[in-house]
Coordinates of C-alpha atoms in Angstrom, one line a residue:
E1 CA -114.0 -190.8 -23.3
D2 CA -112.9 -194.5 -23.1
R3 CA -109.8 -193.5 -21.0
I4 CA -111.9 -191.5 -18.6
I5 CA -114.4 -194.3 -18.1
D6 CA -111.6 -196.9 -17.8
N7 CA -109.9 -194.7 -15.2
L8 CA -113.2 -194.3 -13.2
R9 CA -113.7 -198.1 -13.2
K10 CA -110.2 -198.9 -12.1
N11 CA -110.2 -196.3 -9.3
K12 CA -113.8 -196.3 -8.1
D13 CA -112.8 -197.9 -4.8
K14 CA -110.2 -195.2 -4.1
F15 CA -112.5 -192.2 -3.8
D16 CA -115.1 -191.3 -1.1
I17 CA -116.8 -188.6 -3.2
L18 CA -116.8 -187.9 -6.9
V19 CA -117.5 -184.4 -8.2
V20 CA -118.5 -183.9 -11.8
S21 CA -118.5 -180.3 -13.0
D22 CA -119.7 -179.8 -16.6
Y23 CA -118.5 -176.6 -18.1
L24 CA -119.8 -177.5 -21.6
K25 CA -116.3 -178.2 -23.0
G26 CA -117.2 -181.6 -24.3
V27 CA -115.5 -183.7 -21.7
V28 CA -118.6 -184.7 -19.7
T29 CA -120.4 -186.9 -22.3
P30 CA -123.6 -188.9 -21.9
R31 CA -121.5 -192.1 -21.6
I32 CA -119.4 -190.6 -18.8
L33 CA -122.5 -189.4 -17.0
E34 CA -124.1 -192.9 -17.3
E35 CA -121.0 -194.5 -15.9
V36 CA -120.8 -192.0 -13.0
G37 CA -124.5 -192.6 -12.3
K38 CA -123.7 -196.3 -11.4
Y39 CA -121.6 -195.3 -8.4
T40 CA -124.3 -193.4 -6.4
A41 CA -125.3 -196.6 -4.5
S42 CA -121.9 -196.7 -2.8
K43 CA -120.4 -193.3 -3.2
T44 CA -121.5 -189.7 -2.9
V45 CA -121.6 -188.2 -6.4
I46 CA -122.0 -184.5 -6.8
G47 CA -122.9 -183.1 -10.2
T48 CA -122.9 -179.5 -11.4
T49 CA -123.6 -178.2 -14.9
R50 CA -123.9 -174.9 -16.6
E51 CA -126.7 -176.1 -18.9
N52 CA -129.1 -179.0 -19.3
A53 CA -129.3 -180.1 -15.7
L54 CA -131.5 -183.0 -16.8
R55 CA -128.3 -184.8 -17.9
L56 CA -127.4 -185.4 -14.2
K57 CA -129.3 -188.7 -13.6
N58 CA -129.2 -190.7 -10.4
F59 CA -126.8 -188.4 -8.5
S60 CA -126.4 -188.2 -4.8
L61 CA -126.4 -184.4 -4.9
I62 CA -126.8 -181.9 -7.7
G63 CA -125.4 -178.4 -7.1
L64 CA -126.8 -175.6 -9.3
N65 CA -127.9 -172.0 -9.0
D66 CA -131.5 -170.8 -9.1
Y67 CA -131.2 -169.6 -12.7
E68 CA -129.8 -172.9 -14.0
T69 CA -132.6 -174.8 -12.3
V70 CA -135.6 -172.6 -13.3
S71 CA -134.2 -172.1 -16.9
T72 CA -134.3 -175.9 -17.3
Y73 CA -138.1 -175.6 -17.4
E74 CA -139.0 -172.1 -18.5
D75 CA -137.5 -169.0 -20.1
V76 CA -136.0 -166.7 -17.5
K77 CA -133.4 -164.0 -17.8
E78 CA -130.2 -164.6 -15.9
D79 CA -130.5 -161.4 -13.8
E80 CA -134.2 -161.8 -13.2
A81 CA -135.4 -162.2 -9.6
I82 CA -136.9 -165.6 -9.2
P83 CA -139.8 -166.0 -6.7
E84 CA -139.3 -168.6 -4.0
E85 CA -142.4 -170.6 -5.1
K86 CA -140.7 -171.2 -8.5
I87 CA -137.5 -172.2 -6.7
V88 CA -139.4 -174.8 -4.7
K89 CA -141.5 -175.9 -7.6
Y90 CA -138.6 -176.5 -10.0
G91 CA -136.1 -177.7 -7.5
T92 CA -138.6 -180.4 -6.4
K93 CA -139.3 -181.2 -10.1
L94 CA -135.6 -181.4 -11.0
L95 CA -135.0 -183.9 -8.2
S96 CA -137.8 -186.1 -9.5
D97 CA -136.9 -185.7 -13.2
T98 CA -133.3 -186.7 -12.6
N99 CA -134.0 -189.4 -10.0
S100 CA -131.4 -187.8 -7.8
K101 CA -131.4 -187.7 -4.0
N102 CA -130.6 -184.2 -3.1
L103 CA -130.2 -180.7 -4.6
I104 CA -128.4 -177.6 -3.4
L105 CA -129.3 -174.3 -5.1
T106 CA -127.2 -171.3 -4.6
R107 CA -129.4 -168.1 -4.7
G108 CA -127.0 -165.2 -4.5
E109 CA -127.9 -162.7 -1.8
K110 CA -130.8 -165.0 -0.7
G111 CA -128.4 -167.8 0.3
M112 CA -129.0 -171.4 -0.6
S113 CA -131.9 -173.8 -0.7
L114 CA -131.3 -177.5 0.2
F115 CA -133.8 -180.0 -1.3
E116 CA -133.4 -183.4 0.5
K117 CA -134.4 -186.9 -0.6
D118 CA -137.5 -186.8 1.6
R119 CA -138.5 -183.7 -0.4
S120 CA -138.1 -181.3 2.5
V121 CA -136.6 -177.9 1.6
T122 CA -134.3 -175.9 3.9
H123 CA -133.5 -172.3 3.1
I124 CA -130.2 -171.2 4.4
P125 CA -129.8 -167.4 4.5
A126 CA -126.7 -165.8 2.9
K127 CA -123.7 -164.9 5.1
A128 CA -121.9 -162.4 2.9
K129 CA -121.5 -159.0 4.3
E130 CA -120.2 -157.4 1.1
V131 CA -120.3 -158.8 -2.4
Y132 CA -117.4 -158.1 -4.7
S133 CA -117.5 -161.0 -7.1
L134 CA -119.8 -164.0 -7.7
I135 CA -117.2 -165.7 -9.9
G136 CA -116.4 -169.1 -8.4
A137 CA -119.0 -169.0 -5.6
G138 CA -120.8 -172.1 -7.0
D139 CA -117.6 -174.0 -7.3
T140 CA -116.7 -172.9 -3.7
V141 CA -120.0 -174.3 -2.5
V142 CA -119.6 -177.7 -4.3
A143 CA -115.9 -178.1 -3.2
T144 CA -116.8 -177.2 0.4
I145 CA -119.8 -179.6 0.5
A146 CA -117.6 -182.4 -0.9
L147 CA -114.9 -181.9 1.7
A148 CA -117.4 -181.6 4.5
L149 CA -119.3 -184.8 3.5
A150 CA -116.1 -186.7 3.1
S151 CA -115.2 -185.6 6.6
G152 CA -118.4 -187.0 8.0
A153 CA -120.7 -184.0 8.1
S154 CA -124.4 -184.4 7.5
L155 CA -125.8 -182.8 4.3
E156 CA -127.3 -179.9 6.2
E157 CA -124.1 -179.3 8.1
A158 CA -122.1 -179.5 4.8
A159 CA -124.5 -177.0 3.2
T160 CA -124.2 -174.6 6.2
I161 CA -120.4 -174.7 6.0
A162 CA -120.5 -174.2 2.3
N163 CA -122.8 -171.2 2.7
I164 CA -120.2 -169.7 5.1
A165 CA -117.4 -170.4 2.5
A166 CA -119.5 -168.9 -0.3
G167 CA -120.1 -165.8 1.8
I168 CA -116.3 -165.4 2.3
K169 CA -115.6 -166.0 -1.3
V170 CA -118.0 -163.4 -2.7
G171 CA -116.3 -160.9 -0.4
K172 CA -113.1 -161.2 -2.4
I173 CA -112.4 -159.8 -5.8
G174 CA -112.3 -162.1 -8.8
T175 CA -111.5 -165.8 -8.4
A176 CA -110.2 -166.5 -5.0
S177 CA -109.8 -169.4 -2.6
V178 CA -111.2 -169.6 0.9
S179 CA -108.9 -170.9 3.7
I180 CA -109.9 -173.3 6.5
E181 CA -109.0 -170.6 9.0
E182 CA -111.6 -168.2 7.3
I183 CA -114.2 -170.9 7.4
K184 CA -113.5 -171.7 11.1
N185 CA -113.8 -168.0 11.9
G186 CA -117.1 -167.9 10.0
I187 CA -118.4 -170.9 12.0
E188 CA -117.4 -169.3 15.3
N189 CA -119.1 -166.1 14.4
L190 CA -122.5 -167.7 13.6

């Protein structure tokens, strides 16, 4: 923990965007999250988690799926269809409770919902034609958003590109990467 925090402090001027993915393996501790939360004034900090989204305080962007967001506040089954009004209610609440600026929710075949700091919500429809595997779709979204933001895209542009990338990813079997050529083709075919 001390080495990670020391490394963050020494290198904070070397990164444009910091992505924190918490897979509940014990690496992302409260102390590390507190340290990372200090950088959001000058850096874009994207946080993802598989559980306890309320740990992500003061982030520039939180990336979760609809189940992770709603289950933060109420019991819900992972395969249960979640009504849009709950998505909006709990997405807005999560932004407030974490004092974070933006939230992107992946919603499977319903696409994504982008909650921005002004509390507006933009729903982006899914682009997948066929779905073979959802494994890694959320990670594809977060990685694509990070790359797009670091390249100068607006948050809505980054989310749109990430939605295209996720649509390509779920059309592949198992864990798979998405190439820049595939994303370019997806953009051209909008």
